[in-house]
mmCIF file of C-alpha atoms and ligand atoms in Angstrom:
data_model
loop_
_atom_site.group_PDB
_atom_site.id
_atom_site.type_symbol
_atom_site.label_atom_id
_atom_site.label_comp_id
_atom_site.label_asym_id
_atom_site.label_seq_id
_atom_site.Cartn_x
_atom_site.Cartn_y
_atom_site.Cartn_z
ATOM 1 C CA MET C 1 197.209 -36.745 72.940
ATOM 2 C CA SER C 2 198.323 -40.333 73.218
ATOM 3 C CA GLY C 3 196.988 -42.804 75.716
ATOM 4 C CA SER C 4 193.914 -44.929 76.030
ATOM 5 C CA LEU C 5 190.593 -43.692 77.370
ATOM 6 C CA GLU C 6 191.255 -45.730 80.494
ATOM 7 C CA LYS C 7 194.503 -43.822 81.083
ATOM 8 C CA ILE C 8 193.289 -40.340 80.096
ATOM 9 C CA ASP C 9 189.823 -40.434 81.609
ATOM 10 C CA PRO C 10 189.088 -43.416 83.847
ATOM 11 C CA GLU C 11 185.920 -41.719 85.069
ATOM 12 C CA VAL C 12 184.313 -41.724 81.606
ATOM 13 C CA LYS C 13 185.709 -45.210 80.933
ATOM 14 C CA GLU C 14 184.018 -46.503 84.033
ATOM 15 C CA ILE C 15 180.640 -44.989 83.174
ATOM 16 C CA LEU C 16 180.881 -46.480 79.665
ATOM 17 C CA HIS C 17 181.627 -49.846 81.204
ATOM 18 C CA LYS C 18 178.630 -49.572 83.535
ATOM 19 C CA GLU C 19 176.410 -48.777 80.556
ATOM 20 C CA PHE C 20 177.809 -51.771 78.676
ATOM 21 C CA VAL C 21 176.969 -54.013 81.635
ATOM 22 C CA ARG C 22 173.471 -52.469 81.856
ATOM 23 C CA GLN C 23 172.841 -53.167 78.177
ATOM 24 C CA GLN C 24 174.191 -56.704 78.533
ATOM 25 C CA ASN C 25 172.233 -57.634 81.667
ATOM 26 C CA ASN C 26 168.878 -56.036 80.863
ATOM 27 C CA LEU C 27 166.201 -56.791 78.291
ATOM 28 C CA THR C 28 165.738 -53.814 75.998
ATOM 29 C CA LEU C 29 162.139 -53.731 74.839
ATOM 30 C CA ILE C 30 162.219 -50.073 73.805
ATOM 31 C CA ALA C 31 160.813 -50.240 70.293
ATOM 32 C CA SER C 32 163.147 -47.569 68.929
ATOM 33 C CA GLU C 33 166.396 -49.042 70.293
ATOM 34 C CA ASN C 34 168.758 -51.667 68.900
ATOM 35 C CA TYR C 35 172.400 -52.803 69.035
ATOM 36 C CA ALA C 36 174.562 -51.548 66.183
ATOM 37 C CA SER C 37 177.112 -54.058 64.899
ATOM 38 C CA ARG C 38 180.804 -53.889 65.781
ATOM 39 C CA ALA C 39 181.470 -52.778 62.205
ATOM 40 C CA VAL C 40 179.086 -49.831 62.624
ATOM 41 C CA LEU C 41 180.683 -48.896 65.961
ATOM 42 C CA GLU C 42 184.151 -49.076 64.413
ATOM 43 C CA ALA C 43 183.213 -46.850 61.469
ATOM 44 C CA GLU C 44 181.635 -44.270 63.777
ATOM 45 C CA GLY C 45 184.564 -44.227 66.192
ATOM 46 C CA SER C 46 187.009 -43.456 63.394
ATOM 47 C CA VAL C 47 189.274 -40.580 62.273
ATOM 48 C CA LEU C 48 186.411 -39.214 60.178
ATOM 49 C CA ILE C 49 185.314 -37.534 63.399
ATOM 50 C CA ASN C 50 188.137 -35.045 62.720
ATOM 51 C CA LYS C 51 186.961 -33.817 59.328
ATOM 52 C CA TYR C 52 184.853 -30.808 58.375
ATOM 53 C CA ALA C 53 183.056 -31.152 55.061
ATOM 54 C CA GLU C 54 180.355 -28.519 54.731
ATOM 55 C CA GLY C 55 178.670 -28.856 51.370
ATOM 56 C CA TYR C 56 178.067 -32.018 49.356
ATOM 57 C CA PRO C 57 180.479 -34.409 47.576
ATOM 58 C CA LYS C 58 182.700 -32.528 45.085
ATOM 59 C CA ARG C 59 181.078 -29.256 46.198
ATOM 60 C CA ARG C 60 182.653 -28.646 49.609
ATOM 61 C CA TYR C 61 183.661 -25.494 51.433
ATOM 62 C CA TYR C 62 186.841 -27.171 52.765
ATOM 63 C CA GLN C 63 189.923 -28.781 51.297
ATOM 64 C CA GLY C 64 190.979 -32.311 52.170
ATOM 65 C CA CYS C 65 187.599 -33.854 51.391
ATOM 66 C CA ARG C 66 188.708 -36.508 48.882
ATOM 67 C CA PHE C 67 188.073 -39.459 51.161
ATOM 68 C CA VAL C 68 185.010 -38.138 52.930
ATOM 69 C CA ASP C 69 183.582 -37.553 49.445
ATOM 70 C CA GLU C 70 184.240 -41.217 48.727
ATOM 71 C CA ILE C 71 182.454 -42.199 51.915
ATOM 72 C CA GLU C 72 179.414 -40.000 51.321
ATOM 73 C CA GLU C 73 179.136 -41.093 47.686
ATOM 74 C CA LEU C 74 179.319 -44.730 48.760
ATOM 75 C CA ALA C 75 176.631 -44.191 51.409
ATOM 76 C CA ILE C 76 174.396 -42.460 48.836
ATOM 77 C CA ARG C 77 174.936 -45.191 46.234
ATOM 78 C CA ARG C 78 174.121 -47.928 48.711
ATOM 79 C CA ALA C 79 171.074 -46.085 50.087
ATOM 80 C CA LYS C 80 169.635 -45.451 46.611
ATOM 81 C CA ALA C 81 169.954 -49.143 45.748
ATOM 82 C CA LEU C 82 168.595 -50.308 49.107
ATOM 83 C CA PHE C 83 165.581 -48.002 49.234
ATOM 84 C CA ARG C 84 165.035 -47.877 45.452
ATOM 85 C CA CYS C 85 164.639 -44.097 45.563
ATOM 86 C CA GLU C 86 165.604 -41.292 43.201
ATOM 87 C CA HIS C 87 167.457 -39.126 45.704
ATOM 88 C CA VAL C 88 168.793 -39.506 49.222
ATOM 89 C CA ASN C 89 170.263 -37.156 51.812
ATOM 90 C CA VAL C 90 172.492 -39.005 54.274
ATOM 91 C CA GLN C 91 173.764 -35.905 56.086
ATOM 92 C CA VAL C 92 170.730 -35.157 58.190
ATOM 93 C CA HIS C 93 171.597 -35.771 61.837
ATOM 94 C CA SER C 94 168.357 -37.260 63.149
ATOM 95 C CA GLY C 95 164.755 -38.130 62.373
ATOM 96 C CA THR C 96 163.454 -34.918 63.895
ATOM 97 C CA GLN C 97 165.934 -32.873 61.852
ATOM 98 C CA ALA C 98 164.944 -34.823 58.753
ATOM 99 C CA ASN C 99 161.358 -33.696 59.326
ATOM 100 C CA MET C 100 162.497 -30.116 59.993
ATOM 101 C CA ALA C 101 164.349 -30.130 56.683
ATOM 102 C CA VAL C 102 161.216 -31.290 54.868
ATOM 103 C CA TYR C 103 159.149 -28.475 56.414
ATOM 104 C CA GLN C 104 161.888 -26.013 55.485
ATOM 105 C CA ALA C 105 162.041 -27.341 51.910
ATOM 106 C CA LEU C 106 158.342 -27.599 51.130
ATOM 107 C CA LEU C 107 156.437 -25.181 53.348
ATOM 108 C CA LYS C 108 156.107 -21.512 54.098
ATOM 109 C CA PRO C 109 155.435 -20.225 57.630
ATOM 110 C CA GLY C 110 151.727 -20.505 58.376
ATOM 111 C CA ASP C 111 151.090 -23.438 56.011
ATOM 112 C CA THR C 112 148.946 -26.219 57.422
ATOM 113 C CA ILE C 113 150.349 -29.626 58.379
ATOM 114 C CA LEU C 114 147.960 -32.537 58.923
ATOM 115 C CA SER C 115 149.490 -35.190 61.171
ATOM 116 C CA LEU C 116 148.678 -37.938 63.651
ATOM 117 C CA SER C 117 147.981 -36.883 67.236
ATOM 118 C CA LEU C 118 150.539 -37.780 69.890
ATOM 119 C CA SER C 119 148.095 -40.009 71.764
ATOM 120 C CA GLY C 120 147.283 -41.777 68.500
ATOM 121 C CA GLY C 121 150.966 -42.683 68.203
ATOM 122 C CA GLY C 122 152.310 -39.637 66.335
ATOM 123 C CA HIS C 123 155.752 -38.149 66.887
ATOM 124 C CA LEU C 124 156.626 -34.868 68.622
ATOM 125 C CA SER C 125 158.272 -33.522 65.469
ATOM 126 C CA HIS C 126 154.968 -33.848 63.591
ATOM 127 C CA GLY C 127 153.781 -30.698 65.349
ATOM 128 C CA SER C 128 153.148 -31.327 69.034
ATOM 129 C CA GLU C 129 152.957 -28.307 71.283
ATOM 130 C CA GLY C 130 156.491 -27.077 71.941
ATOM 131 C CA SER C 131 157.945 -28.478 68.716
ATOM 132 C CA PHE C 132 159.490 -26.451 65.898
ATOM 133 C CA PRO C 133 156.584 -26.940 63.424
ATOM 134 C CA TYR C 134 154.058 -26.045 66.137
ATOM 135 C CA LYS C 135 155.603 -22.599 66.287
ATOM 136 C CA TYR C 136 155.745 -21.925 62.538
ATOM 137 C CA HIS C 137 152.812 -23.837 61.071
ATOM 138 C CA ARG C 138 149.152 -24.470 61.629
ATOM 139 C CA ILE C 139 148.908 -28.014 62.924
ATOM 140 C CA VAL C 140 145.766 -30.087 62.488
ATOM 141 C CA ASN C 141 145.679 -33.618 63.914
ATOM 142 C CA TYR C 142 143.827 -36.724 62.902
ATOM 143 C CA GLY C 143 143.385 -39.545 65.413
ATOM 144 C CA LEU C 144 142.560 -43.221 65.143
ATOM 145 C CA ASP C 145 139.211 -44.927 64.843
ATOM 146 C CA ARG C 146 137.827 -45.404 68.372
ATOM 147 C CA VAL C 147 136.918 -49.046 67.843
ATOM 148 C CA SER C 148 139.603 -50.467 65.571
ATOM 149 C CA GLU C 149 142.314 -48.069 66.811
ATOM 150 C CA ARG C 150 143.578 -47.940 63.225
ATOM 151 C CA PHE C 151 143.575 -45.193 60.603
ATOM 152 C CA ASP C 152 140.073 -44.269 59.517
ATOM 153 C CA TYR C 153 140.705 -43.205 55.927
ATOM 154 C CA GLU C 154 137.217 -41.707 55.407
ATOM 155 C CA GLU C 155 137.574 -39.548 58.502
ATOM 156 C CA ILE C 156 141.096 -38.467 57.520
ATOM 157 C CA ARG C 157 139.864 -37.536 54.038
ATOM 158 C CA LYS C 158 137.077 -35.473 55.614
ATOM 159 C CA ILE C 159 139.513 -33.611 57.897
ATOM 160 C CA ALA C 160 141.911 -33.038 54.987
ATOM 161 C CA LYS C 161 139.129 -31.545 52.877
ATOM 162 C CA GLU C 162 138.184 -29.219 55.721
ATOM 163 C CA CYS C 163 141.651 -28.003 56.694
ATOM 164 C CA HIS C 164 143.377 -27.816 53.265
ATOM 165 C CA PRO C 165 146.826 -28.994 54.395
ATOM 166 C CA ARG C 166 149.928 -28.148 52.397
ATOM 167 C CA LEU C 167 151.555 -31.246 53.878
ATOM 168 C CA ILE C 168 150.096 -34.516 55.150
ATOM 169 C CA ILE C 169 152.314 -36.636 57.386
ATOM 170 C CA VAL C 170 151.777 -40.343 57.729
ATOM 171 C CA GLY C 171 154.020 -42.062 60.203
ATOM 172 C CA ALA C 172 154.131 -42.870 63.866
ATOM 173 C CA SER C 173 156.172 -43.828 66.880
ATOM 174 C CA ALA C 174 153.592 -46.139 68.366
ATOM 175 C CA TYR C 175 151.292 -47.502 65.649
ATOM 176 C CA PRO C 176 151.339 -51.312 65.638
ATOM 177 C CA ARG C 177 149.605 -51.797 62.287
ATOM 178 C CA ALA C 178 150.646 -51.840 58.639
ATOM 179 C CA ILE C 179 150.193 -48.598 56.698
ATOM 180 C CA ASP C 180 148.573 -48.456 53.261
ATOM 181 C CA PHE C 181 150.603 -45.676 51.640
ATOM 182 C CA LEU C 182 148.541 -45.730 48.426
ATOM 183 C CA ALA C 183 145.425 -44.726 50.413
ATOM 184 C CA TRP C 184 147.395 -41.789 51.825
ATOM 185 C CA ARG C 185 148.617 -40.757 48.372
ATOM 186 C CA LYS C 186 145.036 -40.641 47.155
ATOM 187 C CA ILE C 187 143.979 -38.375 50.015
ATOM 188 C CA ALA C 188 146.979 -36.089 49.447
ATOM 189 C CA ASP C 189 146.145 -35.860 45.735
ATOM 190 C CA GLU C 190 142.504 -35.090 46.424
ATOM 191 C CA VAL C 191 143.436 -32.039 48.498
ATOM 192 C CA GLY C 192 146.594 -31.041 46.603
ATOM 193 C CA ALA C 193 148.964 -31.684 49.525
ATOM 194 C CA TYR C 194 152.494 -33.024 49.686
ATOM 195 C CA LEU C 195 152.760 -36.429 51.333
ATOM 196 C CA LEU C 196 155.530 -37.077 53.844
ATOM 197 C CA ALA C 197 155.957 -40.643 55.116
ATOM 198 C CA ASP C 198 157.956 -40.753 58.348
ATOM 199 C CA VAL C 199 158.986 -44.389 58.576
ATOM 200 C CA ALA C 200 161.689 -44.033 61.235
ATOM 201 C CA HIS C 201 160.355 -47.047 63.120
ATOM 202 C CA ILE C 202 159.522 -49.425 60.289
ATOM 203 C CA ILE C 203 162.275 -48.701 57.758
ATOM 204 C CA GLY C 204 163.957 -52.078 58.396
ATOM 205 C CA LEU C 205 160.717 -53.968 57.779
ATOM 206 C CA ILE C 206 160.203 -51.983 54.560
ATOM 207 C CA VAL C 207 163.706 -52.750 53.269
ATOM 208 C CA ALA C 208 163.077 -56.433 53.922
ATOM 209 C CA GLY C 209 159.815 -56.303 51.948
ATOM 210 C CA LEU C 210 157.753 -57.118 55.043
ATOM 211 C CA HIS C 211 155.847 -53.834 55.158
ATOM 212 C CA PRO C 212 154.365 -51.749 52.297
ATOM 213 C CA ASP C 213 156.920 -49.384 50.779
ATOM 214 C CA PRO C 214 156.156 -45.632 50.856
ATOM 215 C CA VAL C 215 158.783 -44.699 48.255
ATOM 216 C CA PRO C 216 156.473 -45.113 45.235
ATOM 217 C CA TYR C 217 153.754 -42.975 46.840
ATOM 218 C CA ALA C 218 155.212 -40.311 49.117
ATOM 219 C CA ASP C 219 156.859 -37.121 47.863
ATOM 220 C CA VAL C 220 159.378 -37.420 50.670
ATOM 221 C CA VAL C 221 160.245 -40.235 53.081
ATOM 222 C CA THR C 222 162.111 -39.605 56.337
ATOM 223 C CA ALA C 223 163.662 -42.229 58.566
ATOM 224 C CA THR C 224 166.308 -42.929 61.170
ATOM 225 C CA THR C 225 169.131 -45.412 60.911
ATOM 226 C CA GLN C 226 169.329 -46.624 64.543
ATOM 227 C CA LYS C 227 165.990 -48.350 64.978
ATOM 228 C CA THR C 228 164.933 -51.397 62.923
ATOM 229 C CA LEU C 229 167.722 -50.550 60.464
ATOM 230 C CA ARG C 230 170.250 -51.324 63.253
ATOM 231 C CA GLY C 231 172.766 -48.663 62.272
ATOM 232 C CA PRO C 232 174.211 -45.540 63.919
ATOM 233 C CA ARG C 233 172.035 -42.850 65.438
ATOM 234 C CA GLY C 234 171.150 -40.688 62.476
ATOM 235 C CA GLY C 235 168.578 -39.452 59.992
ATOM 236 C CA LEU C 236 167.800 -40.115 56.377
ATOM 237 C CA ILE C 237 165.694 -38.366 53.722
ATOM 238 C CA LEU C 238 164.553 -40.128 50.547
ATOM 239 C CA CYS C 239 162.759 -38.126 47.880
ATOM 240 C CA ARG C 240 161.844 -37.758 44.286
ATOM 241 C CA GLN C 241 164.444 -36.075 42.084
ATOM 242 C CA LYS C 242 162.320 -32.962 41.676
ATOM 243 C CA TYR C 243 162.691 -32.206 45.406
ATOM 244 C CA ALA C 244 166.378 -33.154 45.627
ATOM 245 C CA SER C 245 167.840 -29.680 45.458
ATOM 246 C CA ALA C 246 165.281 -28.163 47.872
ATOM 247 C CA ILE C 247 165.829 -30.973 50.392
ATOM 248 C CA ASP C 248 169.626 -30.796 50.204
ATOM 249 C CA LYS C 249 169.584 -27.014 50.608
ATOM 250 C CA ALA C 250 167.180 -27.318 53.543
ATOM 251 C CA VAL C 251 169.615 -29.681 55.302
ATOM 252 C CA PHE C 252 172.707 -27.644 54.474
ATOM 253 C CA PRO C 253 172.873 -24.696 54.860
ATOM 254 C CA GLY C 254 169.224 -24.632 55.997
ATOM 255 C CA ILE C 255 169.342 -26.331 59.365
ATOM 256 C CA GLN C 256 172.802 -27.910 59.669
ATOM 257 C CA GLY C 257 176.444 -27.008 59.340
ATOM 258 C CA GLY C 258 179.150 -29.622 58.941
ATOM 259 C CA PRO C 259 177.937 -33.169 58.322
ATOM 260 C CA PHE C 260 179.036 -35.888 60.746
ATOM 261 C CA MET C 261 181.265 -37.817 58.349
ATOM 262 C CA HIS C 262 181.955 -40.548 60.920
ATOM 263 C CA VAL C 263 178.215 -41.135 61.210
ATOM 264 C CA ILE C 264 177.846 -41.150 57.420
ATOM 265 C CA ALA C 265 180.554 -43.854 57.273
ATOM 266 C CA ALA C 266 178.596 -45.864 59.837
ATOM 267 C CA LYS C 267 175.408 -45.339 57.806
ATOM 268 C CA ALA C 268 177.214 -46.734 54.737
ATOM 269 C CA VAL C 269 178.109 -49.853 56.745
ATOM 270 C CA CYS C 270 174.535 -50.179 57.981
ATOM 271 C CA PHE C 271 173.195 -49.972 54.394
ATOM 272 C CA LYS C 272 175.576 -52.744 53.363
ATOM 273 C CA GLU C 273 174.442 -54.903 56.286
ATOM 274 C CA ALA C 274 170.794 -54.216 55.491
ATOM 275 C CA SER C 275 171.278 -55.414 51.917
ATOM 276 C CA GLN C 276 172.408 -58.908 53.001
ATOM 277 C CA PRO C 277 169.970 -61.844 52.900
ATOM 278 C CA GLU C 278 170.319 -62.362 56.701
ATOM 279 C CA PHE C 279 168.805 -58.941 57.246
ATOM 280 C CA LYS C 280 165.517 -60.139 55.812
ATOM 281 C CA SER C 281 165.358 -63.129 58.148
ATOM 282 C CA TYR C 282 166.252 -60.827 61.047
ATOM 283 C CA GLN C 283 163.317 -58.547 60.195
ATOM 284 C CA ARG C 284 160.992 -61.521 59.819
ATOM 285 C CA GLN C 285 162.001 -62.680 63.294
ATOM 286 C CA ILE C 286 161.374 -59.202 64.740
ATOM 287 C CA ILE C 287 157.759 -59.435 63.562
ATOM 288 C CA SER C 288 157.312 -63.058 64.738
ATOM 289 C CA ASN C 289 158.704 -62.081 68.117
ATOM 290 C CA ALA C 290 156.360 -59.091 68.420
ATOM 291 C CA LYS C 291 153.401 -61.320 67.529
ATOM 292 C CA ALA C 292 154.501 -63.931 70.085
ATOM 293 C CA LEU C 293 154.836 -61.255 72.777
ATOM 294 C CA ALA C 294 151.402 -59.875 71.846
ATOM 295 C CA GLU C 295 149.821 -63.328 72.071
ATOM 296 C CA VAL C 296 151.180 -64.147 75.505
ATOM 297 C CA LEU C 297 150.145 -60.745 76.876
ATOM 298 C CA LYS C 298 146.637 -61.251 75.526
ATOM 299 C CA GLU C 299 146.470 -64.716 77.084
ATOM 300 C CA GLU C 300 147.490 -63.085 80.353
ATOM 301 C CA GLY C 301 144.511 -60.719 80.115
ATOM 302 C CA PHE C 302 146.075 -57.518 78.808
ATOM 303 C CA ARG C 303 144.309 -55.333 76.263
ATOM 304 C CA LEU C 304 146.532 -54.361 73.349
ATOM 305 C CA VAL C 305 145.943 -51.240 71.307
ATOM 306 C CA SER C 306 144.325 -52.366 68.000
ATOM 307 C CA GLY C 307 144.238 -55.912 69.403
ATOM 308 C CA GLY C 308 147.740 -56.909 68.345
ATOM 309 C CA THR C 309 150.520 -56.059 65.932
ATOM 310 C CA ASP C 310 151.663 -56.300 62.305
ATOM 311 C CA ASN C 311 155.095 -54.859 62.973
ATOM 312 C CA HIS C 312 157.840 -54.654 65.614
ATOM 313 C CA LEU C 313 155.874 -53.128 68.480
ATOM 314 C CA VAL C 314 152.998 -53.641 70.856
ATOM 315 C CA VAL C 315 151.162 -50.981 72.870
ATOM 316 C CA VAL C 316 149.619 -52.292 76.090
ATOM 317 C CA ASP C 317 146.625 -50.520 77.619
ATOM 318 C CA LEU C 318 146.925 -50.649 81.421
ATOM 319 C CA SER C 319 143.946 -48.424 82.177
ATOM 320 C CA ASN C 320 141.912 -51.365 83.536
ATOM 321 C CA LYS C 321 144.830 -52.764 85.533
ATOM 322 C CA GLY C 322 145.086 -50.110 88.238
ATOM 323 C CA ILE C 323 148.603 -49.080 87.258
ATOM 324 C CA THR C 324 149.850 -46.155 85.184
ATOM 325 C CA GLY C 325 152.334 -46.503 82.333
ATOM 326 C CA ASP C 326 155.079 -44.659 84.231
ATOM 327 C CA ARG C 327 154.750 -46.853 87.313
ATOM 328 C CA ALA C 328 154.626 -49.988 85.141
ATOM 329 C CA ALA C 329 157.797 -48.944 83.283
ATOM 330 C CA ALA C 330 159.545 -48.167 86.590
ATOM 331 C CA ILE C 331 158.780 -51.519 88.232
ATOM 332 C CA LEU C 332 159.623 -53.457 85.069
ATOM 333 C CA GLU C 333 163.005 -51.737 85.049
ATOM 334 C CA GLU C 334 163.565 -52.881 88.626
ATOM 335 C CA ALA C 335 163.309 -56.398 87.214
ATOM 336 C CA GLY C 336 165.700 -55.642 84.337
ATOM 337 C CA ILE C 337 162.991 -55.245 81.685
ATOM 338 C CA VAL C 338 163.367 -51.864 79.998
ATOM 339 C CA VAL C 339 160.290 -50.409 78.271
ATOM 340 C CA ASN C 340 158.775 -46.952 77.917
ATOM 341 C CA LYS C 341 155.558 -45.454 79.170
ATOM 342 C CA ASN C 342 153.266 -44.559 76.292
ATOM 343 C CA SER C 343 149.964 -42.843 75.653
ATOM 344 C CA ILE C 344 147.132 -44.942 74.308
ATOM 345 C CA PRO C 345 144.571 -43.626 71.785
ATOM 346 C CA PHE C 346 142.170 -41.158 73.442
ATOM 347 C CA ASP C 347 144.229 -41.352 76.615
ATOM 348 C CA LYS C 348 142.618 -39.521 79.522
ATOM 349 C CA ARG C 349 145.971 -39.283 81.285
ATOM 350 C CA PRO C 350 148.832 -36.858 80.461
ATOM 351 C CA PRO C 351 151.863 -37.972 78.365
ATOM 352 C CA PHE C 352 154.166 -37.957 81.392
ATOM 353 C CA SER C 353 151.939 -40.395 83.260
ATOM 354 C CA PRO C 354 149.984 -42.108 80.507
ATOM 355 C CA SER C 355 147.833 -45.241 80.505
ATOM 356 C CA GLY C 356 150.077 -47.543 78.526
ATOM 357 C CA ILE C 357 153.474 -48.976 77.816
ATOM 358 C CA ARG C 358 155.142 -49.669 74.480
ATOM 359 C CA LEU C 359 157.169 -52.816 73.874
ATOM 360 C CA GLY C 360 159.332 -53.536 70.839
ATOM 361 C CA THR C 361 161.356 -56.522 69.710
ATOM 362 C CA PRO C 362 164.201 -55.227 67.446
ATOM 363 C CA ALA C 363 166.879 -55.257 70.174
ATOM 364 C CA VAL C 364 166.070 -58.636 71.743
ATOM 365 C CA THR C 365 165.850 -60.118 68.237
ATOM 366 C CA THR C 366 169.339 -58.802 67.454
ATOM 367 C CA ARG C 367 170.516 -60.768 70.510
ATOM 368 C CA GLY C 368 169.126 -63.928 68.898
ATOM 369 C CA MET C 369 165.998 -64.352 71.020
ATOM 370 C CA LYS C 370 163.005 -66.076 69.471
ATOM 371 C CA GLU C 371 159.345 -66.851 70.217
ATOM 372 C CA ALA C 372 160.105 -69.092 73.223
ATOM 373 C CA GLU C 373 162.015 -66.281 74.937
ATOM 374 C CA MET C 374 159.186 -63.840 74.097
ATOM 375 C CA ARG C 375 156.713 -66.113 75.883
ATOM 376 C CA THR C 376 158.944 -66.238 78.950
ATOM 377 C CA ILE C 377 159.426 -62.457 78.935
ATOM 378 C CA GLY C 378 155.687 -61.848 78.419
ATOM 379 C CA LYS C 379 154.891 -63.981 81.461
ATOM 380 C CA TRP C 380 157.450 -62.131 83.570
ATOM 381 C CA ILE C 381 155.916 -58.813 82.502
ATOM 382 C CA SER C 382 152.480 -60.098 83.406
ATOM 383 C CA ARG C 383 153.483 -61.335 86.863
ATOM 384 C CA ILE C 384 155.211 -58.054 87.667
ATOM 385 C CA LEU C 385 152.302 -55.900 86.519
ATOM 386 C CA TYR C 386 149.704 -57.978 88.373
ATOM 387 C CA ASN C 387 151.767 -57.770 91.574
ATOM 388 C CA PRO C 388 153.090 -54.202 91.710
ATOM 389 C CA GLN C 389 153.624 -54.372 95.499
ATOM 390 C CA ASP C 390 155.837 -57.463 95.309
ATOM 391 C CA ARG C 391 159.456 -56.256 95.416
ATOM 392 C CA LEU C 392 160.762 -59.723 96.112
ATOM 393 C CA LEU C 393 159.174 -61.033 92.925
ATOM 394 C CA ARG C 394 160.939 -58.315 90.917
ATOM 395 C CA LYS C 395 164.232 -59.224 92.528
ATOM 396 C CA LYS C 396 163.703 -62.883 91.656
ATOM 397 C CA ILE C 397 162.782 -62.071 88.052
ATOM 398 C CA LYS C 398 165.765 -59.722 87.762
ATOM 399 C CA GLY C 399 168.018 -62.708 88.462
ATOM 400 C CA LYS C 400 166.263 -64.749 85.775
ATOM 401 C CA VAL C 401 166.480 -61.855 83.307
ATOM 402 C CA LYS C 402 170.225 -61.717 83.891
ATOM 403 C CA GLU C 403 170.555 -65.459 83.320
ATOM 404 C CA LEU C 404 168.609 -65.180 80.067
ATOM 405 C CA CYS C 405 170.672 -62.179 78.940
ATOM 406 C CA GLN C 406 173.895 -64.066 79.560
ATOM 407 C CA LYS C 407 172.789 -66.712 77.060
ATOM 408 C CA PHE C 408 172.364 -63.974 74.442
ATOM 409 C CA PRO C 409 175.365 -61.616 74.629
ATOM 410 C CA ILE C 410 174.994 -58.232 72.935
ATOM 411 C CA TYR C 411 178.502 -58.430 71.408
HETATM 412 N N1 LIG Q 501 162.086 -41.330 70.391
HETATM 413 C C1 LIG Q 501 161.755 -42.252 69.342
HETATM 414 C C2 LIG Q 501 160.841 -43.320 69.822
HETATM 415 O O1 LIG Q 501 161.099 -43.846 70.879
HETATM 416 O O2 LIG Q 501 159.893 -43.663 69.150
HETATM 417 C C3 LIG Q 501 161.244 -41.581 68.164
HETATM 418 O O3 LIG Q 501 162.090 -40.550 67.825
#
């Protein structure tokens, strides 16, 4: 039982070290990734990992829950103040499970869900083929306007009136524009549907007041804590009081057993960090960095989905560049620039080899990088993508990426 990881399991220790070095020496431009603080890591790697606590504070199925109750109550208190919501569930393990809990709480099998298509930037858990809701519900998708590549509210209203959804989902994994949640509320009211806002990606921007807030308009809001919120990997459900009991029951015992109390402790730390004034300037810099990256890519001749960005991410259309998204992501990684392949609206290619890539700035902004670094990175990306045969160029840029990364340590 006693002994360090190094002593007990040097093999795992070594892999962890290699991953640390990878994170340190590469540029993470994956829009959904970030670096949690040391305080978050410490809370998650704590003795709370040892505790079972099925149930909710003061209503547990186990003894010995006095201190985990304190932790969960603290996390709830902080979350309610931070998100200005009536009720919060901090137990849900992930964003996908948060959405599953909402379906379980509000819908019956066979009910219709109206959600954004995958190629329009929607998330798998909103009902893509193979997902849990796809099996139990009727899924109808809306897309984006072909020209603006933004939500077309008239078209969405028309589809909603035709398909009579029980639930409308607004939220995306790859939508670079601001969302007008009031417009969505109006559509939901017109057709008598619940409105779920899945703001996993943009929750940090919302907390900082830099993106419209869904809480006043949506019946339920789901999110994750590891993306722009810069906390542990985990989910979050915010809702109106009238849904509180249904949501909590849907999480436990509906789809989960024992809550991860160590993760809830780390969420509490993340909520505290997100309530500090520095968090707002961090979020502002994320957006400025994304805009700077968008500008340089446009100057270099790349077409961006919707022409740019209002938030933390950029989707680059490579269909006129003779390179697929998967190949682009692979050669960028060879140069130490880590992105993901991504579908573009109305993509003619399949999701595993789509026409675009998605770039996000939360992680590089956490490292302290600013607009000047974004311009440098954008130019590197451009040179690599215009010269996919040039291995030597990638090797050269990899060296420069490492130099840049060393100026901005992750911890
Ligand atoms: N997988 C996340 C993303 O990259 O957007 C969403 O869950």
